[in-house]
Amino acid sequence: MEITSTEAQNNFGRYLKLAWFEDIIITKNGKKTVVVRRYEEPGKDVSVVAEKAEIYFWDQEKITYEDFLMLSESSENRYEYIDGEVYLLASPTYDHQCIIMEISNVLYNYFKGKKCRPLTSPFDVTLSVSDNKNVVQPDMIVICDTENINEKGRYTGVPTLVLEVLSDSTQKKDLLKKLNLYLQAGISEYWIVNPWRKEVYLYCFAELDIREYRVYQSSDTIKSLYFEGLSVPLEQLFS
């Protein structure tokens, strides 16, 4: 992120927080002069940490939604923003993408010619809970309110179905934080794919509560509780 020396002087505290996630390059008279960078302890292998599917800065201060937008719009990295906390996302694994491809093929065929549309990440979804805005990039979503795509191609609605594939570093967030966020935001159905146990956990939400919860294993076939006739055999998913 590049800012002028005037911006740095007027909003130093703001950019100091953003330096947790991106180097802040300060320019003067059009020339790059100073870099503000997050300090790393000597001997820490940053390259190993950066290869993980997600990094969460546990000791960083929360930032505002406006600052998050500034960060994400000026960066080539992918971020999520939940309850004021920032998550850095990296490229998914081969197995992760194979699972997404299998599910996306089923969803594409099921929804072909219907109003609802399946979409895959990266695609920002902004969800409001108690007037607090959160920005996530689920692995897959199904949206039935396509009228909420604005003139910039941004989605401003609430998906009907959300799907996440767990990874070593995202499972706590997907199983806890996102579960609660999706429930509170008004999403109807949440699928969680566990690639190690070869299981799928399906939550059906209604009236801000879990109406039904199912676990699919082995040779089971996942059956949507919201979309009649939508099903995915687990053997196909994990083949």
Short mmCIF file of C-alpha atoms in Angstrom, two decimals:
data_model
loop_
_atom_site.label_atom_id
_atom_site.label_comp_id
_atom_site.label_asym_id
_atom_site.label_seq_id
_atom_site.Cartn_x
_atom_site.Cartn_y
_atom_site.Cartn_z
CA MET A 1 0.00 0.00 0.00
CA GLU A 2 1.36 3.44 -0.93
CA ILE A 3 0.42 6.65 0.86
CA THR A 4 1.76 10.19 0.83
CA SER A 5 3.75 11.66 3.71
CA THR A 6 0.80 13.98 4.42
CA GLU A 7 -1.57 11.01 4.76
CA ALA A 8 0.93 9.30 7.06
CA GLN A 9 1.19 12.35 9.31
CA ASN A 10 -2.56 12.89 9.51
CA ASN A 11 -3.52 9.22 10.04
CA PHE A 12 -0.42 7.54 11.46
CA GLY A 13 -2.28 5.38 13.99
CA ARG A 14 -4.59 4.08 11.30
CA TYR A 15 -1.77 3.04 8.99
CA LEU A 16 0.21 1.60 11.89
CA LYS A 17 -2.62 -0.92 12.37
CA LEU A 18 -2.75 -1.71 8.66
CA ALA A 19 0.99 -2.40 8.69
CA TRP A 20 0.15 -5.66 10.48
CA PHE A 21 -1.04 -6.97 7.14
CA GLU A 22 0.67 -4.97 4.39
CA ASP A 23 3.86 -2.97 4.07
CA ILE A 24 3.00 0.75 4.10
CA ILE A 25 5.16 2.64 1.60
CA ILE A 26 5.32 6.38 2.29
CA THR A 27 6.03 8.70 -0.63
CA LYS A 28 7.21 12.30 -0.68
CA ASN A 29 7.06 14.42 -3.82
CA GLY A 30 6.13 11.29 -5.76
CA LYS A 31 9.16 9.28 -4.58
CA LYS A 32 9.14 6.28 -2.26
CA THR A 33 10.97 7.22 0.93
CA VAL A 34 9.95 5.07 3.94
CA VAL A 35 8.46 1.61 4.54
CA VAL A 36 6.42 0.83 7.67
CA ARG A 37 6.51 -2.93 8.27
CA ARG A 38 5.29 -5.32 10.97
CA TYR A 39 8.18 -6.38 13.22
CA GLU A 40 9.14 -10.07 13.25
CA GLU A 41 11.13 -11.67 16.03
CA PRO A 42 14.68 -12.61 14.95
CA GLY A 43 14.95 -16.25 13.92
CA LYS A 44 11.26 -16.63 13.12
CA ASP A 45 10.74 -18.48 9.82
CA VAL A 46 8.12 -16.25 8.21
CA SER A 47 8.22 -18.14 4.91
CA VAL A 48 6.90 -21.32 6.53
CA VAL A 49 4.02 -19.50 8.20
CA ALA A 50 3.11 -17.71 4.99
CA GLU A 51 2.62 -21.01 3.15
CA LYS A 52 -0.29 -22.03 5.36
CA ALA A 53 -3.82 -21.73 4.05
CA GLU A 54 -4.61 -18.95 6.46
CA ILE A 55 -2.85 -16.62 8.88
CA TYR A 56 -4.65 -15.05 11.79
CA PHE A 57 -2.89 -12.33 13.76
CA TRP A 58 -4.06 -13.21 17.27
CA ASP A 59 -2.28 -10.30 18.97
CA GLN A 60 -3.30 -7.53 16.60
CA GLU A 61 -5.88 -4.87 17.41
CA LYS A 62 -9.23 -4.93 15.70
CA ILE A 63 -9.66 -2.59 12.75
CA THR A 64 -12.71 -0.79 11.39
CA TYR A 65 -14.71 -1.94 8.38
CA GLU A 66 -13.56 1.18 6.48
CA ASP A 67 -9.91 0.36 7.18
CA PHE A 68 -10.50 -3.22 6.08
CA LEU A 69 -11.91 -1.99 2.76
CA MET A 70 -8.85 0.21 2.29
CA LEU A 71 -6.59 -2.77 3.00
CA SER A 72 -8.38 -5.28 0.75
CA GLU A 73 -8.89 -2.89 -2.16
CA SER A 74 -5.22 -1.90 -2.26
CA SER A 75 -3.82 -5.41 -1.85
CA GLU A 76 -3.24 -8.41 -4.10
CA ASN A 77 -3.82 -10.67 -1.10
CA ARG A 78 -7.18 -12.15 -0.16
CA TYR A 79 -8.63 -11.30 3.24
CA GLU A 80 -11.69 -12.05 5.34
CA TYR A 81 -13.04 -9.76 8.05
CA ILE A 82 -15.07 -11.16 10.96
CA ASP A 83 -15.93 -9.24 14.14
CA GLY A 84 -13.24 -6.66 13.41
CA GLU A 85 -10.52 -9.32 13.00
CA VAL A 86 -8.62 -9.92 9.76
CA TYR A 87 -7.78 -13.28 8.20
CA LEU A 88 -5.25 -13.62 5.41
CA LEU A 89 -6.15 -16.31 2.86
CA ALA A 90 -3.71 -18.10 0.57
CA SER A 91 -4.03 -20.52 -2.33
CA PRO A 92 -5.99 -23.74 -1.59
CA THR A 93 -4.53 -27.23 -1.92
CA TYR A 94 -4.99 -29.69 -4.77
CA ASP A 95 -7.40 -31.90 -2.76
CA HIS A 96 -9.40 -28.84 -1.76
CA GLN A 97 -9.85 -27.80 -5.38
CA CYS A 98 -10.80 -31.31 -6.50
CA ILE A 99 -13.61 -31.35 -3.94
CA ILE A 100 -14.80 -27.92 -5.07
CA MET A 101 -14.82 -29.04 -8.71
CA GLU A 102 -16.91 -32.13 -7.94
CA ILE A 103 -19.48 -30.11 -5.99
CA SER A 104 -19.56 -27.23 -8.47
CA ASN A 105 -20.35 -29.65 -11.31
CA VAL A 106 -23.33 -31.02 -9.39
CA LEU A 107 -24.57 -27.56 -8.42
CA TYR A 108 -24.15 -26.22 -11.95
CA ASN A 109 -26.30 -29.02 -13.40
CA TYR A 110 -28.92 -28.76 -10.65
CA PHE A 111 -29.36 -24.99 -10.90
CA LYS A 112 -29.09 -24.73 -14.70
CA GLY A 113 -32.16 -22.86 -15.93
CA LYS A 114 -33.20 -21.90 -12.37
CA LYS A 115 -33.13 -18.49 -10.74
CA CYS A 116 -30.55 -19.40 -8.09
CA ARG A 117 -26.87 -19.30 -9.07
CA PRO A 118 -23.92 -21.25 -7.60
CA LEU A 119 -20.63 -19.34 -7.36
CA THR A 120 -17.12 -20.26 -6.23
CA SER A 121 -14.44 -18.31 -4.37
CA PRO A 122 -12.92 -15.76 -4.63
CA PHE A 123 -16.11 -13.75 -4.29
CA ASP A 124 -16.76 -11.30 -1.46
CA VAL A 125 -19.90 -11.73 0.62
CA THR A 126 -20.71 -8.92 3.07
CA LEU A 127 -22.87 -10.03 6.00
CA SER A 128 -24.29 -7.70 8.63
CA VAL A 129 -24.95 -8.85 12.19
CA SER A 130 -26.15 -6.31 14.77
CA ASP A 131 -25.06 -3.48 12.44
CA ASN A 132 -21.53 -4.91 12.27
CA LYS A 133 -20.31 -5.71 8.77
CA ASN A 134 -18.29 -8.85 8.04
CA VAL A 135 -16.66 -9.81 4.74
CA VAL A 136 -16.06 -13.48 3.89
CA GLN A 137 -15.09 -15.51 0.85
CA PRO A 138 -16.82 -18.90 1.23
CA ASP A 139 -15.54 -21.72 -0.97
CA MET A 140 -18.96 -21.92 -2.61
CA ILE A 141 -22.28 -20.11 -2.31
CA VAL A 142 -25.73 -20.34 -3.84
CA ILE A 143 -27.52 -17.02 -4.24
CA CYS A 144 -31.21 -16.75 -5.06
CA ASP A 145 -31.45 -12.95 -4.75
CA THR A 146 -29.53 -12.03 -7.89
CA GLU A 147 -31.30 -8.67 -7.85
CA ASN A 148 -28.83 -7.78 -5.09
CA ILE A 149 -25.90 -7.62 -7.53
CA ASN A 150 -25.14 -3.90 -7.77
CA GLU A 151 -23.93 -1.84 -10.73
CA LYS A 152 -20.30 -2.65 -9.85
CA GLY A 153 -20.98 -6.39 -9.93
CA ARG A 154 -20.75 -6.63 -6.13
CA TYR A 155 -23.15 -8.85 -4.20
CA THR A 156 -25.06 -7.13 -1.38
CA GLY A 157 -27.49 -9.88 -0.38
CA VAL A 158 -27.48 -13.01 1.79
CA PRO A 159 -26.66 -16.40 0.19
CA THR A 160 -29.16 -19.21 0.65
CA LEU A 161 -26.49 -21.93 0.86
CA VAL A 162 -22.82 -21.65 1.88
CA LEU A 163 -20.15 -24.34 1.65
CA GLU A 164 -16.69 -24.46 3.23
CA VAL A 165 -13.94 -27.08 2.85
CA LEU A 166 -11.87 -27.41 6.03
CA SER A 167 -8.10 -27.05 6.12
CA ASP A 168 -5.65 -27.42 9.03
CA SER A 169 -5.61 -23.70 9.72
CA THR A 170 -9.23 -22.80 8.91
CA GLN A 171 -11.21 -25.49 10.70
CA LYS A 172 -11.61 -23.58 13.97
CA LYS A 173 -12.93 -20.52 12.15
CA ASP A 174 -15.17 -22.52 9.81
CA LEU A 175 -16.59 -24.67 12.61
CA LEU A 176 -17.10 -21.90 15.17
CA LYS A 177 -16.85 -18.30 13.99
CA LYS A 178 -18.37 -18.81 10.55
CA LEU A 179 -21.03 -21.18 11.84
CA ASN A 180 -22.27 -18.47 14.20
CA LEU A 181 -21.90 -15.73 11.58
CA TYR A 182 -23.88 -17.64 8.95
CA LEU A 183 -26.60 -18.49 11.45
CA GLN A 184 -26.94 -14.88 12.66
CA ALA A 185 -26.80 -13.43 9.12
CA GLY A 186 -29.84 -15.38 7.91
CA ILE A 187 -28.24 -18.05 5.70
CA SER A 188 -30.52 -21.08 5.31
CA GLU A 189 -28.06 -23.95 4.85
CA TYR A 190 -24.37 -24.47 5.65
CA TRP A 191 -22.28 -27.40 4.36
CA ILE A 192 -18.89 -28.13 5.96
CA VAL A 193 -16.69 -30.63 4.11
CA ASN A 194 -14.09 -32.46 6.22
CA PRO A 195 -11.55 -33.94 3.76
CA TRP A 196 -9.56 -35.92 6.38
CA ARG A 197 -12.52 -37.79 7.85
CA LYS A 198 -14.33 -37.82 4.50
CA GLU A 199 -17.43 -36.41 6.12
CA VAL A 200 -19.86 -33.58 5.43
CA TYR A 201 -21.69 -31.69 8.18
CA LEU A 202 -24.95 -30.06 7.09
CA TYR A 203 -26.65 -27.35 9.14
CA CYS A 204 -30.12 -26.04 8.38
CA PHE A 205 -30.85 -22.67 10.02
CA ALA A 206 -34.21 -21.06 10.76
CA GLU A 207 -35.25 -18.19 13.05
CA LEU A 208 -31.64 -17.65 14.22
CA ASP A 209 -31.32 -21.23 15.43
CA ILE A 210 -30.12 -24.62 14.16
CA ARG A 211 -33.29 -26.30 12.88
CA GLU A 212 -31.55 -29.51 11.83
CA TYR A 213 -28.03 -30.95 11.80
CA ARG A 214 -26.83 -33.99 9.85
CA VAL A 215 -23.52 -35.83 9.39
CA TYR A 216 -22.85 -37.70 6.13
CA GLN A 217 -20.20 -40.43 6.06
CA SER A 218 -18.88 -43.35 4.01
CA SER A 219 -21.25 -44.19 1.13
CA ASP A 220 -23.93 -41.68 2.20
CA THR A 221 -25.43 -39.18 -0.21
CA ILE A 222 -25.64 -35.55 0.92
CA LYS A 223 -29.20 -34.33 0.57
CA SER A 224 -30.00 -30.63 0.80
CA LEU A 225 -32.77 -29.80 3.25
CA TYR A 226 -33.58 -26.55 1.47
CA PHE A 227 -33.29 -27.43 -2.23
CA GLU A 228 -35.44 -30.46 -3.01
CA GLY A 229 -33.62 -33.04 -5.12
CA LEU A 230 -30.14 -31.53 -4.67
CA SER A 231 -27.82 -34.37 -3.67
CA VAL A 232 -24.12 -35.29 -3.85
CA PRO A 233 -22.80 -38.86 -3.28
CA LEU A 234 -19.82 -38.82 -0.92
CA GLU A 235 -18.04 -41.47 -3.00
CA GLN A 236 -18.09 -39.02 -5.91
CA LEU A 237 -16.92 -36.17 -3.72
CA PHE A 238 -13.88 -37.96 -2.29
CA SER A 239 -12.97 -40.14 -5.28
#
